[in-house]
C-alpha positions as a printed Julia matrix, in Angstrom:
520×3 Matrix{Float64}:
  26.05  -10.03   19.28
  29.13   -8.31   20.81
  29.53   -4.7    19.74
  31.85   -4.2    16.79
  30.97   -7.57   15.23
  28.89   -7.25   12.07
  26.41   -9.84   10.73
  28.72  -10.35    7.76
  31.56  -11.42   10.12
  29.35  -14.01   11.81
  28.46  -15.34    8.38
  32.09  -15.71    7.4
  33.04  -17.44   10.65
  30.15  -19.87   10.23
  31.35  -20.65    6.69
  34.95  -21.02    7.81
  35.97  -18.15    5.55
  39.13  -16.82    7.14
  41.46  -16.73    4.13
  40.4   -13.23    3.15
  42.44  -11.58    5.86
  45.25  -11.06    3.36
  43.23   -8.06    2.19
  42.86   -5.32    4.81
  39.42   -5.49    6.41
  38.5    -1.99    5.28
  39.59   -2.52    1.67
  37.2    -2.65   -1.29
  38.47   -6.15   -2.16
  37.59   -7.45    1.32
  34.06   -6.04    1.16
  33.45   -7.52   -2.31
  34.55  -10.97   -1.13
  32.45  -10.85    2.04
  29.37   -9.76    0.08
  29.88  -12.62   -2.37
  30.14  -15.04    0.54
  27.0   -13.66    2.17
  25.04  -14.25   -1.04
  26.57  -17.72   -1.5
  25.61  -18.75    2.03
  22.1   -17.43    1.63
  21.64  -19.29   -1.67
  22.93  -22.46    0.04
  20.35  -22.06    2.83
  17.57  -21.41    0.31
  18.51  -24.59   -1.58
  18.29  -26.47    1.72
  14.8   -25.03    2.27
  13.73  -26.08   -1.24
  14.74  -29.67   -0.51
  12.13  -29.79    2.28
   9.2   -29.47   -0.14
   7.72  -31.96   -2.6
   9.39  -32.28   -6.02
   6.35  -31.05   -7.98
   6.44  -27.62   -6.24
  10.19  -27.13   -6.5
  10.5   -25.55  -10.0
   7.99  -22.75   -9.25
   9.43  -22.16   -5.79
  12.96  -22.16   -7.16
  12.04  -19.29   -9.52
  10.46  -17.39   -6.62
  13.52  -17.93   -4.42
  15.69  -16.78   -7.32
  13.9   -13.42   -7.19
  14.42  -13.35   -3.43
  18.16  -14.04   -3.83
  18.37  -11.23   -6.43
  16.72   -8.85   -3.95
  19.13   -9.93   -1.2
  22.09   -9.57   -3.57
  21.08   -5.99   -4.32
  20.57   -5.32   -0.62
  24.11   -6.31    0.36
  25.66   -4.51   -2.64
  23.99   -1.18   -1.96
  25.76    1.17    0.4
  22.49    2.36    1.93
  19.01    3.51    1.05
  19.8     7.22    1.12
  20.02    9.02   -2.2
  22.29   11.92   -3.11
  20.15   14.84   -1.97
  22.05   17.27   -4.2
  20.93   15.4    -7.31
  17.25   16.23   -6.75
  16.05   18.53   -9.54
  13.14   20.97   -9.6
   9.95   19.32  -10.82
   9.41   20.28  -14.49
   6.32   22.39  -15.27
   4.46   19.54  -16.98
   5.49   16.78  -14.54
   2.29   17.02  -12.5
  -1.01   17.73  -14.25
  -3.85   19.34  -12.37
  -6.91   17.1   -12.31
  -9.17   20.11  -12.99
  -7.48   20.51  -16.41
  -8.49   17.01  -17.53
 -11.39   16.82  -19.96
 -14.35   14.55  -19.42
 -15.13   12.1   -22.22
 -18.12   12.9   -24.4
 -21.09   11.28  -22.76
 -21.49    8.74  -25.53
 -22.04    5.2   -24.31
 -20.05    3.55  -27.12
 -17.03    5.81  -26.59
 -16.96    5.22  -22.83
 -17.51    1.47  -23.26
 -14.56    1.31  -25.7
 -12.39    3.1   -23.13
 -13.48    0.82  -20.28
 -12.83   -2.29  -22.35
  -9.15   -1.25  -22.45
  -8.95   -1.24  -18.63
  -8.19   -3.76  -15.86
  -8.81   -2.83  -12.19
  -6.32   -4.3    -9.73
  -6.66   -4.13   -5.95
  -3.81   -4.84   -3.55
  -5.39   -7.34   -1.17
  -2.45   -8.79    0.74
  -3.06   -7.2     4.15
  -4.64   -8.65    7.26
  -6.96   -6.75    9.59
  -4.88   -7.61   12.68
  -3.83   -3.99   13.38
  -7.54   -3.19   13.77
  -8.18   -6.28   15.9
  -9.83   -8.29   13.11
  -9.11  -11.8    11.85
  -8.59  -12.61    8.17
  -8.12  -10.28    5.17
  -8.59   -6.59    5.83
 -10.8    -6.41    2.74
 -13.61   -8.25    4.57
 -13.95   -5.76    7.46
 -17.47   -4.18    7.29
 -17.01   -0.45    6.7
 -20.42    0.87    5.73
 -23.95   -0.57    6.0
 -22.41   -4.0     6.74
 -20.62   -3.85    3.38
 -16.9    -4.71    3.27
 -14.11   -3.1     1.23
 -14.47   -5.99   -1.23
 -18.27   -5.63   -1.44
 -17.94   -1.92   -2.23
 -15.25   -2.56   -4.87
 -17.39   -5.2    -6.61
 -20.43   -2.89   -6.48
 -18.45   -0.03   -8.07
 -17.22   -2.13  -10.99
 -20.56   -3.85  -11.54
 -22.22   -0.42  -11.73
 -19.68    0.68  -14.38
 -20.18   -2.51  -16.4
 -23.99   -2.23  -16.27
 -24.12    1.51  -16.98
 -21.87    1.36  -20.06
 -22.42   -2.28  -21.11
 -18.69   -2.8   -20.5
 -16.59   -5.67  -19.19
 -14.02   -4.28  -16.74
 -12.42   -7.2   -14.86
 -11.36   -7.03  -11.21
  -8.05   -8.58  -10.19
  -7.08   -9.14   -6.55
  -3.42   -9.5    -5.64
  -3.53  -11.67   -2.52
  -0.76  -12.79   -0.2
  -0.33  -16.19    1.46
  -2.03  -14.53    4.46
  -5.23  -13.66    2.59
  -5.48  -16.06   -0.36
  -7.51  -18.92    1.15
 -10.06  -16.7     2.88
 -10.43  -14.44   -0.17
 -11.06  -17.38   -2.51
 -13.96  -18.5    -0.29
 -15.47  -15.01   -0.17
 -15.13  -14.34   -3.92
 -17.56  -17.2    -4.64
 -20.48  -15.13   -3.37
 -20.03  -12.68   -6.3
 -20.67  -15.37   -8.96
 -23.99  -13.82  -10.01
 -22.52  -10.3   -10.32
 -21.55   -8.68  -13.6
 -17.85   -8.64  -12.76
 -15.16  -11.12  -13.79
 -12.92  -11.6   -10.75
  -9.38  -12.99  -11.04
  -6.92  -13.56   -8.21
  -3.2   -14.25   -8.02
  -0.71  -14.49   -5.19
   2.26  -12.27   -4.58
   5.53  -13.87   -3.56
   6.26  -15.47   -0.2
   9.83  -14.68    0.93
  11.72  -15.87    4.03
  12.49  -13.38    6.76
  16.23  -13.0     7.41
  17.88  -12.99   10.83
  19.55   -9.66   11.55
  22.31  -11.56   13.34
  23.56  -13.78   10.52
  21.65  -12.68    7.38
  20.19  -16.16    6.82
  16.53  -17.3     6.64
  14.96  -18.06   10.03
  12.64  -20.67    8.43
  13.57  -24.31    9.05
  11.55  -25.72    6.11
   9.07  -24.71    3.4
   5.97  -25.43    5.48
   4.78  -21.81    5.58
   1.58  -22.53    7.52
   3.54  -24.25   10.29
   5.67  -21.15   10.92
   3.92  -18.11    9.39
   6.19  -15.72   11.26
   9.21  -16.91    9.3
   7.73  -15.69    5.99
   6.41  -12.41    4.58
   4.88  -10.92    1.39
   7.57   -8.55    0.0
   5.55   -5.35   -0.48
   3.4    -4.28   -3.42
   6.43   -3.7    -5.67
   6.28   -7.47   -6.13
   3.15   -6.88   -8.26
   4.96   -6.65  -11.61
   6.73  -10.03  -11.51
   3.88  -11.99   -9.96
   1.24  -10.44  -12.27
   3.33  -11.53  -15.26
   4.0   -14.98  -13.8
   0.26  -15.53  -13.14
  -0.39  -15.38  -16.89
  -2.89  -12.52  -16.42
  -0.65   -9.84  -17.98
  -0.38  -11.84  -21.22
  -4.11  -12.68  -21.17
  -5.19   -9.04  -20.84
  -2.76   -7.78  -23.51
  -4.09  -10.43  -25.91
  -7.64   -9.25  -25.14
  -6.65   -5.76  -26.31
  -6.57   -4.18  -22.87
  -4.05   -1.35  -22.5
  -3.96   -0.1   -18.91
  -4.35   -1.31  -15.38
  -5.59    0.89  -12.55
  -4.0    -0.3    -9.33
  -4.77    0.82   -5.77
  -4.96   -0.34   -2.16
  -8.23   -2.13   -1.4
  -8.63   -0.09    1.79
  -8.6     3.22   -0.14
 -12.32    3.84   -0.6
 -11.61    6.91   -2.76
  -9.79    4.91   -5.44
 -12.61    4.47   -7.96
 -12.27    4.24  -11.77
 -12.01    7.82  -13.02
 -13.24    8.41  -16.58
 -11.37   11.75  -16.92
  -8.01   10.09  -16.22
  -8.94    7.16  -18.48
  -9.85    9.64  -21.24
  -6.32   11.07  -20.99
  -4.82    7.58  -21.41
  -7.01    5.81  -23.99
  -9.73    8.27  -25.05
  -9.87   11.27  -27.33
  -7.46   13.18  -25.05
  -4.79   10.49  -25.46
  -1.36   12.12  -25.88
   0.61   11.51  -29.08
   3.51   10.27  -26.94
   2.07    7.48  -24.76
   1.86    8.11  -21.02
   3.08    4.77  -19.68
   2.71    5.48  -15.97
   0.49    7.81  -13.93
   0.83    8.34  -10.21
  -2.1    10.1    -8.55
  -0.82   12.58   -5.99
  -2.72   14.96   -3.78
  -1.82   18.09   -1.81
   0.3    17.24    1.19
  -0.95   18.2     4.66
   0.78   18.01    8.02
  -0.84   14.61    8.5
   1.0    13.23    5.45
   4.57   14.22    6.29
   5.88   10.63    6.22
   4.24    9.65    2.93
   6.11    9.33   -0.36
   6.42   12.31   -2.71
   7.38   13.01   -6.33
  10.82   14.27   -7.33
  12.78   14.72  -10.53
  16.19   13.03  -10.55
  18.54   12.23  -13.42
  15.83   13.67  -15.7
  13.29   11.05  -14.6
  10.22   11.45  -12.45
  10.44    9.18   -9.42
   8.97    8.39   -6.02
  10.89    9.48   -2.94
  10.12    7.64    0.31
  11.21    8.81    3.77
  13.47    5.71    4.12
  15.65    7.07    1.28
  16.13   10.49    2.84
  19.5    11.24    4.51
  18.9    11.94    8.25
  20.0    15.56    7.95
  17.29   16.22    5.31
  14.29   14.55    6.99
  12.86   17.93    8.05
  13.18   19.18    4.45
  11.32   16.07    3.26
   8.49   16.66    5.75
   8.12   20.3     4.71
   4.77   20.95    3.03
   6.34   23.93    1.22
   9.29   22.04   -0.27
   7.42   18.9    -1.29
   3.82   19.82   -2.03
   2.56   16.44   -3.21
   1.78   13.17   -1.5
   1.54    9.75   -3.22
  -1.94    8.19   -2.95
  -0.71    4.84   -4.36
  -3.4     5.05   -7.05
  -1.44    4.07  -10.15
  -2.3     3.7   -13.84
   0.24    1.69  -15.84
   0.43    0.62  -19.48
   0.28   -3.18  -19.74
   2.56   -3.43  -22.8
   5.1    -1.2   -21.03
   5.02   -3.47  -17.93
   5.68   -6.42  -20.24
   8.59   -4.56  -21.89
  10.41   -3.52  -18.69
  10.1    -7.09  -17.36
  11.41   -8.65  -20.59
  14.27   -6.15  -20.81
  15.01   -6.56  -17.09
  15.03   -2.77  -16.6
  12.63   -2.83  -13.64
  14.51   -1.4   -10.69
  12.85   -0.39   -7.44
  14.58    0.85   -4.3
  14.74   -1.72   -1.51
  12.83   -0.93    1.68
  14.4    -2.63    4.71
  11.71   -3.4     7.28
  13.01   -4.34   10.74
  10.79   -6.63   12.83
  11.03   -8.58   16.08
   9.3   -11.97   16.14
   7.27  -13.2    19.12
  10.22  -15.3    20.3
  12.45  -12.18   20.35
  14.36  -12.98   17.12
  15.24   -9.76   15.3
  14.66  -10.08   11.57
  14.66   -7.97    8.44
  12.31   -8.23    5.51
  13.24   -6.73    2.16
  10.38   -5.02    0.32
   9.73   -2.8    -2.7
   6.97   -0.27   -3.46
   4.91   -0.41   -6.65
   5.25    3.36   -7.24
   9.06    3.17   -7.15
   8.94    1.61  -10.65
   7.86    4.98  -12.04
  11.38    5.89  -13.17
  11.54    2.75  -15.33
   8.7     3.88  -17.61
   8.59    6.44  -20.44
   6.33    9.47  -20.32
   5.52    9.06  -16.61
   3.45   11.85  -15.07
   1.76   12.75  -11.82
  -1.84   13.94  -11.65
  -2.78   16.16   -8.71
  -6.18   14.74   -7.76
  -8.75   15.95   -5.2
  -8.3    14.63   -1.67
 -11.54   12.66   -2.13
  -9.55   10.1    -4.17
  -7.49    9.29   -1.08
  -9.75    7.86    1.59
  -7.79    5.03    3.24
  -9.01    3.15    6.29
  -5.92    2.27    8.33
  -7.24    2.97   11.82
 -10.52    3.26   13.71
 -10.32    7.08   13.33
 -10.59    6.56    9.53
 -13.48    4.16   10.11
 -15.33    6.85   12.09
 -15.16    9.16    9.06
 -16.37    6.64    6.45
 -19.19    5.33    8.7
 -20.44    8.85    9.48
 -22.96   11.18    7.83
 -20.03   12.92    6.1
 -20.6    10.43    3.28
 -23.47    8.82    1.46
 -23.11    5.53   -0.37
 -23.85    5.54   -4.09
 -23.25    2.42   -6.23
 -20.41    1.29   -3.96
 -18.73    4.73   -3.9
 -18.61    7.13   -0.95
 -19.76   10.62   -1.88
 -19.17   13.53    0.5
 -22.35   15.13    1.76
 -23.23   18.44    0.02
 -24.02   19.76    3.54
 -20.29   19.76    4.33
 -19.18   23.36    3.85
 -15.56   22.54    2.88
 -14.04   19.61    0.96
 -11.48   18.55    3.59
 -12.27   15.82    6.11
 -12.03   16.49    9.86
  -8.83   15.53   11.67
  -9.77   12.71   14.07
  -7.49   11.25   16.75
  -8.84    8.4    18.87
  -6.85    6.97   21.81
  -4.99    3.74   21.03
  -5.82    2.07   24.35
  -9.6     2.25   24.05
 -10.4     2.69   20.35
  -7.78    0.88   18.24
  -9.67   -2.42   17.8
 -12.81   -2.32   15.63
 -14.98   -4.27   18.07
 -14.03   -2.02   20.99
 -14.42    1.11   18.83
 -17.96    0.11   17.81
 -18.85   -0.68   21.43
 -18.1     2.92   22.44
 -20.67    4.49   20.1
 -24.43    3.92   20.41
 -24.33    5.27   16.85
 -21.76    7.33   14.94
 -22.08   11.05   15.84
 -23.11   13.77   13.4
 -19.77   15.25   12.24
 -20.87   17.36    9.24
 -19.56   20.52   10.97
 -16.58   18.95   12.74
 -13.04   20.29   12.19
 -11.02   18.4    14.78
 -11.76   15.64   17.27
  -9.39   14.22   19.89
 -10.64   11.5    22.25
  -8.44    9.88   24.86
  -9.24    7.44   27.67
 -12.43    5.63   28.71
 -15.06    7.59   26.74
 -18.45    6.45   25.39
 -20.95    8.25   23.16
 -24.74    8.04   23.46
 -27.13    8.01   20.51
 -27.6    11.16   18.4
 -24.51   13.06   19.57
 -23.43   16.01   17.4
 -19.78   17.2    17.24
 -18.93   20.61   15.75
 -15.79   22.72   15.39
 -12.94   21.53   17.63
 -13.87   18.96   20.29
 -11.37   17.48   22.77
 -12.49   14.82   25.24
  -9.91   13.55   27.75
 -10.73   10.99   30.44
  -7.75   10.69   32.76
  -6.55    7.32   34.0
  -9.22    5.81   36.25
 -11.87    8.3    35.09
 -14.7     7.68   32.65
 -16.67   10.1    30.48
 -20.07    9.18   29.03
 -21.32   11.71   26.46
 -25.12   11.64   26.9
 -27.58   10.91   24.08
 -28.49   13.98   22.02
 -25.55   16.05   23.32
 -24.24   18.85   21.07
 -20.55   19.6    21.63
 -19.26   22.64   19.77
 -15.71   23.94   20.35
 -15.61   22.15   23.71
 -12.95   20.6    25.9
 -14.33   17.89   28.19
 -12.09   16.34   30.83
 -12.23   14.65   34.23
 -15.0    12.23   35.09
 -18.58   12.41   33.81
 -21.11    9.59   33.92
 -24.76    9.94   33.02
 -26.63    7.02   34.58
 -30.03    5.77   33.45
 -32.62    5.56   36.26
C-alpha cells in the first residue's frame, strides 16, 4: 500500500464512499463516518461468508460472528491500546493477599468434600504443540514418565475425588485446532473417577491489514485454517455460557471455577485458596475474582501485572503500556507481581456480568503474516482482563511453584529432571534442592527448540539439583549420568560439536570450541 494511505481509505474507495469529503479529513465527523463504514463493510463481508455454509449451522454461526463484529467495532472505535499512565494508582494494602496468610481447612473429610463439590476445574486447551515441533494439541505432549499434560491433570483431579469422596468435574476449553483430537483422547479416561466436559471457544476470521476485511473466502475452516483463529482465552466467558455448562454447574450448586493453562503444571487445586472462597474462611463480602500472582523476576518482564485504576483492580499487559513507560513496566521494583493466569471466578458473578453486558476486556491486536505473505491482524482478549468487571476482586501472591509452564524445551528439561518427583499427577520439588527457585535454563533455538531434537541430544536428563544457570548453544549432546552444578555455559561455535561424556560433572564451567568423545 502506498505510504500515507490508510486501510480505512482503501475500504472507503472499495465501497465507493467519496461523499464524505465535505467534512475535513482530520475532523471528528469524518472519522466517525469512516469508522461506521468500516464496520458496515465488515458486516457485509461476514454475511457473505455466512451464506457459504449450510442453513442449519447459520443461526449459531451468526451469533458467533455477531460477537466478532462487536469486537471489531470496539477495535476501530478505540484510539489505541495504551492507557493513561497517570491514572495508575498505588495498589491498596489489601489488594494482594500473601498466600502464607491463608488458613488451611480443618482436615475433616466432610468439610473438604463440601468445599470441593462447589468447584469446577477448567483448563485452557486451545493451543497446538507446533512451536515445540509437535503435531496436534499441546496437551498431549509427553512431559513426564510418558504422561501428557492431560494425563497429569486427570490424575490430579481423580486423586482429589478419591481422597475426599468428592466429584470435581474437569472442563476443557478447546479450539477448532484441538477439538477433534482431544475428543478422541478423552475417551481413554472413561474408567477414571473424573467427569470430563469439553466445549469450543469461538472461531473468528483473520482480517487483512490492508483493507480490514476477512481473508477467508468461505466458511470451510478446515479448507483454509490459516484464515481463522481462536480469539484468545478472554473468549472463555461467552463460550462457557453458550455451551450450557455455566447454567448446569450453577444449578448443581457449584460456586467457583478454577481456570488455568493446561501447560502450567503448577496449577493444581489449592485447598487453602478454596477455603478462602467457600470454606470457613469465606469473607462476608464475596470475593468474586481471584488472580494468582507471583513475585516478578527478570525473566518475567513482559508478563502482565496487577494495577489499581479508577478504584478497580485490573490486569495491565505490556501491549497497553505507552512506549515511553515500557521500562517502568518491566521494572521489578515498580511492579512486583506477575500474573500466573491461574484464576478463580464466581460462577454466579460470571452469569451476572454476561447478562448485564458489563464484561469489558481490553483488545489485544496480534499481527501475523500468513504463509502466502498476506499481513493480517487477529483481535484477542485475555481472561484476566475481566478482573475489573467483578466485585471484591483480589490478587493472591502465591509461591513460584504454582507457576510451572512448559512453553519451550528449556521448561521441559526442568520438569523432566530430578528437580521434581511425581505424586498423584502433581510435580513436587525435590527436598534435596537447597532453594525454592528453579534454575534459569537457556537452550539454543537452532538445535533444541523441537521436542524430538531436544530429546535426541540427551542420553538421559542430567542431574540439576544443584544447578543455578545453564546456557547451551550450538551442536551439543549429553551422555548418560551427567551432573550440572552452579553456572554452566556450553557454547559450540558454528561447525563445531561438543559431546559431554557420560558421567561428567560440570560445576561452574564454561565449555567452548570443539570436543568429541568417541567410543572405541
